[in-house]
Short mmCIF file of C-alpha atoms and ligand atoms in Angstrom, two decimals:
data_model
loop_
_atom_site.label_atom_id
_atom_site.label_comp_id
_atom_site.label_asym_id
_atom_site.label_seq_id
_atom_site.Cartn_x
_atom_site.Cartn_y
_atom_site.Cartn_z
CA MET A 1 -10.58 89.85 -55.53
CA ASN A 2 -11.87 86.59 -56.80
CA TYR A 3 -14.42 87.48 -59.47
CA ALA A 4 -16.52 84.44 -58.65
CA GLU A 5 -17.33 86.03 -55.30
CA ILE A 6 -19.66 88.51 -56.96
CA ASP A 7 -22.86 86.57 -57.53
CA PHE A 8 -24.49 88.51 -60.35
CA ASN A 9 -27.45 86.11 -60.49
CA ASN A 10 -28.51 87.28 -57.06
CA ILE A 11 -28.54 90.96 -57.90
CA ASP A 12 -31.96 92.37 -58.70
CA ILE A 13 -31.14 94.90 -61.39
CA ASN A 14 -34.72 96.15 -61.45
CA GLY A 15 -34.66 96.85 -57.74
CA LYS A 16 -33.43 99.98 -56.05
CA GLU A 17 -29.71 100.68 -56.08
CA PRO A 18 -27.91 99.83 -52.81
CA ILE A 19 -26.41 102.70 -50.84
CA THR A 20 -23.40 100.90 -49.37
CA GLU A 21 -20.22 100.07 -51.23
CA PRO A 22 -19.11 97.86 -52.84
CA GLN A 23 -22.66 96.42 -53.23
CA ARG A 24 -23.76 99.55 -55.07
CA GLN A 25 -21.02 99.05 -57.67
CA TYR A 26 -21.86 95.35 -58.06
CA TYR A 27 -25.42 96.46 -58.83
CA PHE A 28 -24.26 98.89 -61.53
CA MET A 29 -21.86 96.30 -62.93
CA ALA A 30 -24.82 93.93 -63.23
CA LYS A 31 -26.84 96.61 -65.04
CA CYS A 32 -23.97 97.39 -67.41
CA ARG A 33 -23.54 93.64 -68.06
CA GLU A 34 -27.10 93.44 -69.34
CA TRP A 35 -26.48 96.44 -71.56
CA ALA A 36 -23.20 94.94 -72.83
CA LYS A 37 -24.92 91.63 -73.68
CA THR A 38 -27.53 93.38 -75.78
CA LYS A 39 -24.94 95.58 -77.46
CA THR A 40 -22.71 92.61 -78.28
CA LEU A 41 -25.62 90.86 -79.99
CA GLU A 42 -26.52 94.05 -81.84
CA ILE A 43 -23.04 94.63 -83.28
CA GLY A 44 -22.21 90.94 -83.69
CA ARG A 45 -18.83 91.00 -81.96
CA PRO A 46 -17.50 91.45 -78.41
CA LEU A 47 -17.15 94.97 -77.04
CA THR A 48 -13.49 95.94 -76.69
CA TYR A 49 -11.60 98.21 -74.29
CA ILE A 50 -8.16 99.65 -73.67
CA THR A 51 -6.82 101.44 -70.60
CA GLN A 52 -3.86 103.73 -71.16
CA THR A 53 -1.71 104.63 -68.16
CA PHE A 54 0.17 107.93 -68.29
CA GLY A 55 1.55 108.07 -64.73
CA CYS A 56 3.30 106.27 -61.91
CA GLN A 57 2.85 102.80 -60.44
CA MET A 58 -0.13 103.95 -58.45
CA ASN A 59 -1.72 105.18 -61.63
CA ALA A 60 -0.95 101.79 -63.22
CA LYS A 61 -2.58 100.02 -60.30
CA ASP A 62 -5.69 102.17 -60.75
CA SER A 63 -5.77 101.15 -64.41
CA GLU A 64 -5.80 97.50 -63.34
CA LYS A 65 -8.85 98.24 -61.20
CA LEU A 66 -10.57 99.91 -64.16
CA SER A 67 -9.72 96.92 -66.34
CA GLY A 68 -11.13 94.59 -63.68
CA ILE A 69 -14.47 96.40 -63.75
CA LEU A 70 -14.56 96.55 -67.56
CA GLU A 71 -13.84 92.81 -67.86
CA LEU A 72 -16.66 92.03 -65.44
CA ILE A 73 -19.03 94.16 -67.46
CA GLY A 74 -18.15 92.07 -70.51
CA PHE A 75 -15.56 94.10 -72.39
CA VAL A 76 -12.59 92.29 -73.93
CA GLU A 77 -9.15 93.91 -73.79
CA THR A 78 -7.50 95.02 -77.01
CA ASP A 79 -4.14 96.65 -77.69
CA THR A 80 -5.29 99.41 -80.01
CA GLU A 81 -7.27 102.55 -79.40
CA GLU A 82 -9.71 101.45 -82.10
CA ALA A 83 -11.80 100.13 -79.23
CA ASP A 84 -15.36 100.58 -77.96
CA PHE A 85 -14.18 101.93 -74.62
CA VAL A 86 -10.96 103.91 -74.31
CA VAL A 87 -9.87 105.19 -70.93
CA TYR A 88 -6.93 107.52 -70.43
CA ASN A 89 -5.66 107.38 -66.86
CA THR A 90 -3.79 110.65 -66.76
CA CYS A 91 -0.85 112.13 -64.82
CA THR A 92 -0.03 115.76 -64.12
CA VAL A 93 3.20 115.56 -62.15
CA ARG A 94 5.06 117.40 -64.91
CA GLU A 95 3.75 119.51 -67.77
CA ASN A 96 4.82 117.05 -70.46
CA ALA A 97 2.47 114.41 -69.01
CA ASN A 98 -0.45 116.77 -69.73
CA THR A 99 0.80 117.66 -73.20
CA ARG A 100 0.85 114.00 -74.17
CA VAL A 101 -2.82 113.58 -73.27
CA TYR A 102 -4.01 116.61 -75.24
CA GLY A 103 -1.86 115.51 -78.16
CA ARG A 104 -3.61 112.15 -78.34
CA LEU A 105 -7.17 113.33 -77.79
CA GLY A 106 -7.40 114.67 -81.34
CA PHE A 107 -6.54 111.23 -82.68
CA LEU A 108 -9.19 109.62 -80.44
CA ASN A 109 -11.78 111.98 -81.89
CA SER A 110 -10.96 110.79 -85.41
CA LEU A 111 -11.44 107.18 -84.27
CA LYS A 112 -14.73 108.00 -82.61
CA LYS A 113 -16.06 109.44 -85.85
CA LYS A 114 -15.60 105.99 -87.41
CA ASN A 115 -17.12 104.01 -84.51
CA PRO A 116 -20.50 105.26 -83.25
CA ASN A 117 -20.31 102.86 -80.27
CA MET A 118 -17.06 104.29 -78.97
CA MET A 119 -16.90 105.82 -75.49
CA ILE A 120 -13.96 107.90 -74.28
CA ALA A 121 -13.25 108.26 -70.57
CA LEU A 122 -10.63 110.49 -68.97
CA CYS A 123 -9.64 109.95 -65.36
CA GLY A 124 -6.70 110.24 -62.99
CA CYS A 125 -4.63 113.04 -61.55
CA MET A 126 -4.94 115.59 -64.37
CA MET A 127 -8.74 115.52 -64.03
CA GLN A 128 -8.48 116.76 -60.45
CA GLU A 129 -7.49 120.17 -61.83
CA ASP A 130 -10.40 122.53 -62.52
CA ALA A 131 -8.67 124.22 -65.44
CA VAL A 132 -8.22 120.88 -67.20
CA VAL A 133 -11.87 119.88 -66.78
CA ASP A 134 -12.99 123.31 -68.06
CA LYS A 135 -10.81 122.98 -71.11
CA ILE A 136 -12.10 119.49 -71.94
CA ARG A 137 -15.68 120.51 -71.37
CA LYS A 138 -15.29 123.41 -73.79
CA SER A 139 -12.88 122.14 -76.43
CA TYR A 140 -13.14 118.35 -76.36
CA ARG A 141 -16.90 117.82 -76.48
CA PHE A 142 -16.54 114.26 -77.80
CA VAL A 143 -15.27 112.98 -74.44
CA ASP A 144 -17.96 110.86 -72.74
CA MET A 145 -16.82 110.69 -69.13
CA ILE A 146 -14.50 112.54 -66.81
CA PHE A 147 -13.74 111.35 -63.31
CA GLY A 148 -10.84 111.77 -60.91
CA THR A 149 -8.56 109.84 -58.59
CA HIS A 150 -10.98 109.40 -55.68
CA ASN A 151 -13.86 107.69 -57.47
CA ILE A 152 -12.38 105.28 -60.00
CA PHE A 153 -14.28 102.53 -58.16
CA LYS A 154 -17.46 104.13 -59.58
CA LEU A 155 -16.66 103.33 -63.21
CA ALA A 156 -19.70 101.04 -63.67
CA GLU A 157 -22.07 103.59 -62.15
CA LEU A 158 -20.67 106.37 -64.33
CA MET A 159 -20.85 104.21 -67.42
CA TYR A 160 -24.47 103.40 -66.64
CA SER A 161 -25.22 107.14 -66.36
CA ARG A 162 -23.58 107.69 -69.71
CA ILE A 163 -25.51 104.99 -71.55
CA THR A 164 -28.84 106.09 -70.10
CA SER A 165 -28.39 109.83 -70.69
CA LYS A 166 -26.99 112.27 -73.21
CA GLY A 167 -23.95 114.43 -72.79
CA MET A 168 -20.66 114.32 -70.97
CA ILE A 169 -20.65 112.78 -67.47
CA ILE A 170 -18.39 114.68 -65.08
CA ASP A 171 -17.81 113.44 -61.54
CA ILE A 172 -14.80 114.82 -59.67
CA TRP A 173 -14.42 114.57 -55.90
CA LYS A 174 -12.22 117.12 -54.18
CA ASP A 175 -11.04 114.63 -51.56
CA THR A 176 -12.28 111.54 -49.76
CA ASP A 177 -11.66 109.50 -46.66
CA GLN A 178 -13.39 106.51 -48.21
CA ILE A 179 -11.49 103.36 -49.13
CA VAL A 180 -13.65 100.90 -51.04
CA GLU A 181 -12.45 97.30 -50.67
CA ASP A 182 -13.34 94.12 -52.58
CA LEU A 183 -13.52 95.48 -56.08
CA PRO A 184 -12.06 93.55 -58.99
CA SER A 185 -8.60 94.20 -60.40
CA GLU A 186 -7.17 92.76 -63.60
CA ARG A 187 -3.47 92.04 -63.15
CA LYS A 188 -1.00 92.66 -65.94
CA TYR A 189 1.29 89.89 -64.64
CA LYS A 190 0.21 86.56 -63.19
CA PHE A 191 3.17 86.32 -60.79
CA LYS A 192 3.62 89.86 -59.49
CA ALA A 193 1.23 92.53 -58.33
CA GLY A 194 1.07 96.04 -56.94
CA VAL A 195 -0.78 96.40 -53.64
CA ASN A 196 -1.94 99.79 -52.38
CA ILE A 197 -1.12 100.24 -48.73
CA MET A 198 -1.99 103.92 -48.53
CA TYR A 199 -3.47 106.67 -50.63
CA GLY A 200 -2.78 110.39 -50.88
CA CYS A 201 0.09 112.44 -49.50
CA ASN A 202 0.46 115.00 -46.71
CA ASN A 203 3.98 116.14 -47.40
CA PHE A 204 3.37 119.08 -49.68
CA CYS A 205 6.85 119.24 -51.18
CA SER A 206 6.71 122.73 -52.63
CA TYR A 207 7.13 121.70 -56.29
CA CYS A 208 4.69 118.80 -56.21
CA ILE A 209 1.07 118.62 -57.30
CA VAL A 210 0.40 115.10 -56.01
CA PRO A 211 -1.07 116.13 -52.60
CA TYR A 212 -3.57 118.36 -54.41
CA VAL A 213 -4.71 115.71 -56.86
CA ARG A 214 -4.49 112.62 -54.66
CA GLY A 215 -5.86 114.11 -51.46
CA ARG A 216 -4.94 113.52 -47.83
CA GLU A 217 -2.94 110.57 -46.65
CA ARG A 218 -4.97 107.54 -45.55
CA SER A 219 -3.76 104.02 -44.87
CA ARG A 220 -5.56 100.78 -45.62
CA ASN A 221 -6.21 98.46 -42.71
CA PRO A 222 -3.45 95.89 -42.30
CA GLU A 223 -6.08 93.09 -42.28
CA ASP A 224 -7.33 94.16 -45.73
CA ILE A 225 -3.77 94.36 -47.06
CA ILE A 226 -2.83 90.92 -45.74
CA LYS A 227 -6.09 89.42 -47.02
CA GLU A 228 -5.41 90.81 -50.49
CA ILE A 229 -1.82 89.53 -50.48
CA LYS A 230 -2.94 86.06 -49.37
CA GLU A 231 -5.51 85.96 -52.16
CA LEU A 232 -2.89 87.10 -54.66
CA VAL A 233 -0.46 84.41 -53.51
CA ALA A 234 -3.21 81.79 -53.78
CA ASP A 235 -3.65 83.04 -57.35
CA GLY A 236 0.02 82.58 -58.30
CA VAL A 237 1.66 85.81 -57.19
CA ILE A 238 5.13 85.50 -55.64
CA GLU A 239 6.22 89.16 -55.65
CA VAL A 240 4.32 92.17 -54.34
CA MET A 241 5.10 95.85 -54.70
CA LEU A 242 3.60 97.82 -51.82
CA LEU A 243 2.46 101.18 -53.11
CA GLY A 244 2.17 104.57 -51.44
CA GLN A 245 3.50 108.10 -52.03
CA ASN A 246 5.35 107.82 -48.74
CA VAL A 247 5.22 104.27 -47.42
CA ASN A 248 7.32 105.22 -44.39
CA SER A 249 4.44 107.11 -42.89
CA TYR A 250 2.11 104.12 -43.26
CA GLY A 251 -0.33 103.52 -40.44
CA LYS A 252 -0.48 106.95 -38.87
CA THR A 253 -4.12 107.47 -39.80
CA LEU A 254 -5.33 104.06 -38.60
CA ASP A 255 -7.57 103.69 -35.54
CA LYS A 256 -4.90 101.34 -34.20
CA PRO A 257 -1.68 102.94 -35.48
CA MET A 258 0.93 100.61 -36.93
CA SER A 259 4.32 101.39 -38.43
CA PHE A 260 5.46 100.43 -41.91
CA ALA A 261 8.16 98.24 -40.34
CA GLU A 262 5.47 96.35 -38.41
CA LEU A 263 3.34 95.96 -41.52
CA LEU A 264 6.33 94.50 -43.38
CA GLN A 265 6.84 91.94 -40.62
CA GLU A 266 3.24 90.82 -41.01
CA ILE A 267 3.55 90.59 -44.78
CA GLU A 268 6.78 88.59 -44.42
CA LYS A 269 4.76 85.85 -42.69
CA VAL A 270 2.54 85.24 -45.72
CA GLU A 271 3.45 81.75 -46.87
CA GLY A 272 4.29 81.34 -50.53
CA LEU A 273 5.20 84.99 -50.98
CA GLU A 274 8.82 85.20 -52.09
CA ARG A 275 9.63 88.84 -52.73
CA ILE A 276 8.49 92.11 -51.23
CA ARG A 277 9.17 95.49 -52.81
CA PHE A 278 7.83 98.89 -51.90
CA MET A 279 7.82 102.46 -53.08
CA THR A 280 8.24 105.29 -52.36
CA SER A 281 10.28 105.94 -49.23
CA HIS A 282 10.54 109.50 -48.05
CA PRO A 283 13.94 109.97 -46.36
CA LYS A 284 12.47 112.06 -43.54
CA ASP A 285 10.37 109.16 -42.25
CA LEU A 286 12.71 106.22 -42.81
CA SER A 287 13.10 104.69 -39.35
CA ASP A 288 15.92 102.64 -37.87
CA SER A 289 13.42 99.88 -37.16
CA LEU A 290 12.65 99.72 -40.89
CA ILE A 291 16.37 99.30 -41.58
CA GLU A 292 16.46 96.47 -39.02
CA VAL A 293 13.42 94.75 -40.51
CA MET A 294 14.89 95.01 -44.01
CA LYS A 295 18.21 93.65 -42.84
CA ASP A 296 16.66 90.60 -41.15
CA SER A 297 14.09 89.88 -43.84
CA LYS A 298 14.31 86.89 -46.17
CA LYS A 299 11.79 88.39 -48.57
CA ILE A 300 12.31 92.14 -48.77
CA CYS A 301 14.31 92.88 -51.91
CA SER A 302 17.79 94.30 -51.78
CA HIS A 303 16.69 97.65 -53.17
CA LEU A 304 15.66 100.96 -51.75
CA HIS A 305 14.32 103.86 -53.77
CA LEU A 306 15.18 106.91 -51.73
CA PRO A 307 14.42 110.13 -53.60
CA VAL A 308 16.90 112.85 -52.67
CA GLN A 309 15.55 115.53 -55.09
CA ALA A 310 18.52 117.88 -54.54
CA GLY A 311 21.91 117.99 -52.86
CA SER A 312 21.84 121.46 -51.39
CA THR A 313 20.29 121.92 -47.96
CA ASP A 314 19.14 125.37 -49.05
CA VAL A 315 17.21 123.94 -52.00
CA LEU A 316 15.88 121.05 -49.90
CA LYS A 317 14.52 123.58 -47.46
CA LYS A 318 12.77 125.52 -50.22
CA MET A 319 11.42 122.19 -51.48
CA ASN A 320 9.99 121.51 -48.01
CA ARG A 321 11.66 118.11 -47.89
CA SER A 322 12.39 118.23 -44.11
CA TYR A 323 15.93 116.84 -44.28
CA THR A 324 19.36 118.27 -44.95
CA LYS A 325 22.18 117.08 -47.14
CA GLU A 326 23.98 115.90 -44.02
CA SER A 327 21.03 114.04 -42.53
CA TYR A 328 20.35 112.33 -45.88
CA LEU A 329 23.97 111.22 -46.15
CA ALA A 330 23.92 110.00 -42.54
CA LEU A 331 20.80 107.97 -43.31
CA VAL A 332 22.49 106.44 -46.35
CA GLU A 333 25.45 105.52 -44.13
CA ARG A 334 23.16 103.74 -41.64
CA ILE A 335 21.45 101.85 -44.46
CA LYS A 336 24.73 100.81 -46.05
CA ALA A 337 26.22 99.80 -42.69
CA ALA A 338 23.27 97.46 -42.11
CA MET A 339 23.05 96.23 -45.72
CA PRO A 340 26.36 96.76 -47.52
CA ASP A 341 25.07 95.19 -50.71
CA ILE A 342 21.82 97.13 -51.07
CA SER A 343 21.04 98.94 -54.31
CA LEU A 344 20.01 102.53 -53.81
CA THR A 345 18.10 104.45 -56.45
CA THR A 346 16.76 107.98 -56.41
CA ASP A 347 14.83 110.83 -58.02
CA ILE A 348 16.47 114.19 -58.67
CA ILE A 349 14.99 117.48 -59.82
CA VAL A 350 17.23 119.90 -61.71
CA GLY A 351 16.48 123.60 -62.05
CA PHE A 352 14.29 124.16 -59.00
CA PRO A 353 13.60 127.93 -58.62
CA GLY A 354 16.64 129.71 -57.24
CA GLU A 355 19.01 126.76 -57.79
CA THR A 356 22.49 128.26 -58.18
CA ASP A 357 25.58 126.69 -59.75
CA GLU A 358 26.86 125.97 -56.24
CA ASP A 359 23.59 124.28 -55.30
CA PHE A 360 23.80 122.14 -58.40
CA LEU A 361 27.40 121.14 -57.59
CA GLU A 362 26.08 119.81 -54.28
CA THR A 363 23.64 117.61 -56.19
CA LEU A 364 26.58 116.25 -58.20
CA GLU A 365 28.49 115.75 -54.96
CA ILE A 366 25.72 113.75 -53.30
CA VAL A 367 25.42 111.56 -56.40
CA LYS A 368 29.15 110.82 -56.22
CA LYS A 369 29.01 110.12 -52.50
CA VAL A 370 25.98 107.84 -52.46
CA ARG A 371 26.78 106.07 -55.74
CA TYR A 372 23.26 105.22 -56.81
CA ASP A 373 22.56 102.11 -58.87
CA SER A 374 20.30 104.30 -60.95
CA ALA A 375 18.56 107.64 -60.75
CA TYR A 376 15.57 109.25 -62.40
CA THR A 377 16.37 112.83 -63.27
CA PHE A 378 13.73 115.45 -64.02
CA LEU A 379 13.83 119.01 -65.22
CA TYR A 380 11.81 121.08 -62.79
CA SER A 381 8.32 121.65 -64.15
CA LYS A 382 6.20 124.48 -62.82
CA ARG A 383 2.84 123.24 -61.51
CA THR A 384 0.15 125.86 -61.06
CA GLY A 385 -1.15 125.95 -57.52
CA THR A 386 2.05 124.69 -55.87
CA PRO A 387 4.10 127.07 -53.67
CA ALA A 388 7.20 126.75 -55.89
CA ALA A 389 5.29 128.03 -58.93
CA VAL A 390 5.25 131.56 -57.52
CA LEU A 391 8.86 131.63 -56.32
CA ASP A 392 11.15 134.22 -57.86
CA CYS A 393 14.25 133.27 -59.83
CA GLN A 394 12.89 130.45 -61.97
CA VAL A 395 16.01 128.94 -63.57
CA GLU A 396 16.46 129.60 -67.28
CA ASP A 397 15.73 126.62 -69.52
CA THR A 398 19.16 126.56 -71.16
CA VAL A 399 20.93 126.62 -67.77
CA ALA A 400 18.71 123.86 -66.39
CA LYS A 401 19.23 121.75 -69.51
CA GLU A 402 23.00 122.13 -69.30
CA ARG A 403 22.96 121.04 -65.63
CA PHE A 404 20.64 118.17 -66.46
CA ASP A 405 23.02 116.83 -69.12
CA ARG A 406 26.01 117.07 -66.79
CA LEU A 407 24.14 115.23 -64.05
CA LEU A 408 22.96 112.53 -66.42
CA LYS A 409 26.52 111.86 -67.62
CA GLU A 410 27.75 111.51 -64.05
CA ILE A 411 24.87 109.22 -63.07
CA GLN A 412 25.31 106.99 -66.10
CA ALA A 413 29.00 106.46 -65.36
CA ILE A 414 28.40 105.64 -61.68
CA SER A 415 25.36 103.52 -62.45
CA ALA A 416 27.29 101.37 -64.94
CA GLU A 417 30.01 100.72 -62.34
CA MET A 418 27.55 100.00 -59.55
CA THR A 419 25.41 97.68 -61.64
CA ALA A 420 28.50 95.72 -62.71
CA ARG A 421 29.56 94.96 -59.15
CA HIS A 422 27.77 91.62 -59.21
CA GLU A 423 29.49 90.33 -62.36
CA GLY A 424 30.48 86.70 -61.95
CA GLU A 425 28.06 86.03 -59.10
CA ILE A 426 25.26 83.49 -59.13
CA SER A 427 21.99 85.11 -58.27
CA LYS A 428 18.27 84.46 -58.07
CA VAL A 429 16.17 85.83 -60.90
CA LEU A 430 12.40 86.08 -61.13
CA VAL A 431 11.68 85.26 -64.77
CA GLU A 432 9.22 87.79 -66.20
CA GLU A 433 8.91 87.41 -69.95
CA VAL A 434 10.38 86.30 -73.25
CA ASN A 435 12.96 88.86 -74.35
CA GLN A 436 11.34 91.33 -76.69
CA GLN A 437 14.26 91.41 -79.16
CA ASN A 438 15.37 87.78 -79.12
CA ASP A 439 12.85 85.03 -78.43
CA LYS A 440 15.56 82.53 -77.38
CA LEU A 441 16.26 84.71 -74.36
CA MET A 442 14.22 85.12 -71.19
CA THR A 443 14.15 88.35 -69.22
CA GLY A 444 14.01 88.44 -65.44
CA ARG A 445 14.82 90.62 -62.49
CA LEU A 446 17.36 90.36 -59.70
CA SER A 447 16.35 91.14 -56.15
CA ASN A 448 17.94 94.57 -56.62
CA ASN A 449 15.63 95.21 -59.58
CA VAL A 450 18.30 94.93 -62.31
CA LEU A 451 17.28 93.08 -65.48
CA VAL A 452 19.00 89.89 -66.65
CA HIS A 453 18.65 88.25 -70.05
CA PHE A 454 19.56 84.57 -70.41
CA GLU A 455 18.79 81.53 -72.54
CA GLY A 456 15.76 79.74 -71.19
CA SER A 457 12.24 78.68 -71.95
CA PRO A 458 8.85 80.37 -71.54
CA ASP A 459 7.72 77.76 -68.99
CA MET A 460 10.07 79.46 -66.53
CA ILE A 461 7.99 82.64 -66.52
CA GLY A 462 6.82 83.38 -63.01
CA SER A 463 9.41 81.22 -61.27
CA ILE A 464 12.67 82.06 -59.54
CA VAL A 465 15.75 80.49 -61.10
CA LYS A 466 19.50 80.71 -60.47
CA VAL A 467 21.51 82.56 -63.05
CA SER A 468 25.21 83.20 -63.37
CA LEU A 469 25.73 86.89 -64.11
CA LYS A 470 28.21 86.61 -66.95
CA GLU A 471 28.47 90.12 -68.30
CA CYS A 472 27.12 93.50 -67.29
CA LYS A 473 26.07 95.65 -70.24
CA GLY A 474 25.62 98.98 -68.52
CA PHE A 475 22.22 98.76 -66.87
CA TYR A 476 21.45 95.05 -67.45
CA TYR A 477 23.15 91.65 -67.39
CA ILE A 478 23.63 88.80 -69.83
CA GLY A 479 23.46 85.64 -67.74
CA GLU A 480 23.52 81.88 -67.96
CA LEU A 481 21.08 79.52 -66.30
CA VAL A 482 22.63 77.40 -63.54
CA SER A 483 21.00 73.99 -63.34
N1 SAH B 501 5.99 110.38 -53.59
C1 SAH B 501 7.17 110.17 -54.29
C2 SAH B 501 7.25 110.76 -55.66
C3 SAH B 501 6.10 111.01 -56.51
S1 SAH B 501 6.37 111.94 -57.94
C4 SAH B 501 8.31 110.75 -53.48
O1 SAH B 501 8.13 111.61 -52.68
O2 SAH B 501 9.39 110.32 -53.73
C5 SAH B 501 7.83 111.21 -58.64
C6 SAH B 501 8.95 112.15 -58.83
O3 SAH B 501 8.60 113.18 -59.73
C7 SAH B 501 9.41 112.90 -57.59
O4 SAH B 501 10.24 112.15 -56.78
C8 SAH B 501 10.11 114.10 -58.18
O5 SAH B 501 11.47 113.84 -58.39
C9 SAH B 501 9.42 114.30 -59.51
N2 SAH B 501 8.61 115.50 -59.52
C10 SAH B 501 7.53 115.78 -58.78
N3 SAH B 501 7.07 117.02 -59.06
C11 SAH B 501 7.90 117.54 -60.00
C12 SAH B 501 7.95 118.78 -60.69
N4 SAH B 501 7.09 119.75 -60.46
N5 SAH B 501 8.94 118.96 -61.61
C13 SAH B 501 9.83 117.98 -61.87
N6 SAH B 501 9.83 116.80 -61.24
C14 SAH B 501 8.87 116.56 -60.31
FE1 SF4 B 502 5.00 114.81 -53.96
FE2 SF4 B 502 6.54 115.08 -51.86
FE3 SF4 B 502 4.24 113.78 -51.63
FE4 SF4 B 502 6.23 112.68 -52.98
S1 SF4 B 502 6.22 113.13 -50.79
S2 SF4 B 502 4.11 112.81 -53.61
S3 SF4 B 502 7.23 114.44 -53.93
S4 SF4 B 502 4.51 115.94 -52.08
FE1 F3S B 503 1.32 111.33 -61.90
FE2 F3S B 503 -0.65 111.16 -60.23
FE3 F3S B 503 1.30 109.40 -60.11
S1 F3S B 503 0.30 113.03 -60.90
S2 F3S B 503 3.04 110.55 -60.82
S3 F3S B 503 -0.10 109.68 -61.79
S4 F3S B 503 0.15 110.21 -58.41
#
């Protein structure tokens, strides 16, 4: 969204609020802008904000949308929580994500006592749970606003309610089929961007809370997606990450159904776009035509994140994953046959209810067979309201921890070998930033998502350069620029 497209001078803030979106939000942004101007004069400095992301890439993308709205209202970003507007965009996929939020709320309260202008907003997946909202309403009275995952686009309207009334504003929608387009978004990187292609999830894996907090699956229109990508490219973006909980089922809810493979072919045509990534792929919906499109593409990166979750067909069945160990391995074979060099990564849950030693050995086996470039491993976390939470035979913590450590050791060894397989090659790197430890080095990413550090200069940031991969250091490379 090009900010200049919103003509605030033509919005009558004393008139009645529009009913249709996004015009209604533009109206509330205009009203909040007036408020922010007055406030800025009153306190003699710009109003500041910070958005804190606790969850996944989709959560991060939502934070960029919140930042976009806040910037338009007139807030200036800061990197500390000593800000006038602090928003926590929460996650609830595992218990520890919730614990982190509660842990930090106490600290926010102490900051708010020192700054009478401070507003605290909580939003995101955790807020879609009734018990959480009840607890905040009762025990965290200093919070100003609570909203969920379906109405983040309403930030300006909610803020306006807060500044014109007293008390906590709570607005949680149970679900929605609405997709509001043409709202601002403030990108973290100039040269790469996340692009939502679908929202929600219909898979109901038995351990997972996401379908309950993100609602039913709905796809964005391909025209809107392509328009956004073209605008991003015109604004300097060369890499996009297409976002959805299960991108492989893209398009099923559209009036004119379209497959994910077809969408990718359309995106490939966008001139100036160099790299396409996507996540996440559910193995049950990964089609042969997608494999073909990936194989023939000049832009789709050589990386596929293909969460396996467990190696035992028994456990997979209880997880409601809709594939077996054998069918997953067969899929991996087809992918590797088409793209021998592709990097595969995965997610694995250890300690799912009823997981036996034998089941766990099958997880180890699948890891050895597939040879992932890297894997995210999680200890099973019981989520209230999911079917797995009431299953018998929850695995004891010590047993789960022991399995987790064994798995991690195996993965690290394989991952180091797999990552090193490109040593000595010359490869294209998208330069992302100055190395955080050593400012003579630049840090960039290979097509397969592995990081490379090499001597270079900051003016390379955002461009693709050729680098010789001198030495693999486990999960990253030290390289040398090739002129
Ligand atoms: N839609 C994506 C994943 C979203 S959640 C997919 O299907 O792949 C990211 C990861 O968190 C999941 O892949 C899973 O490995 C993990 N996860 C989800 N719920 C969990 C739970 N209750 N306990 C532990 N890990 C969980
Ligand atoms: Fe959760 Fe499964 Fe949906 Fe992924 S596909 S978000 S793991 S329910
Ligand atoms: Fe967490 Fe919500 Fe993402 S629960 S993992 S932030 S979809």
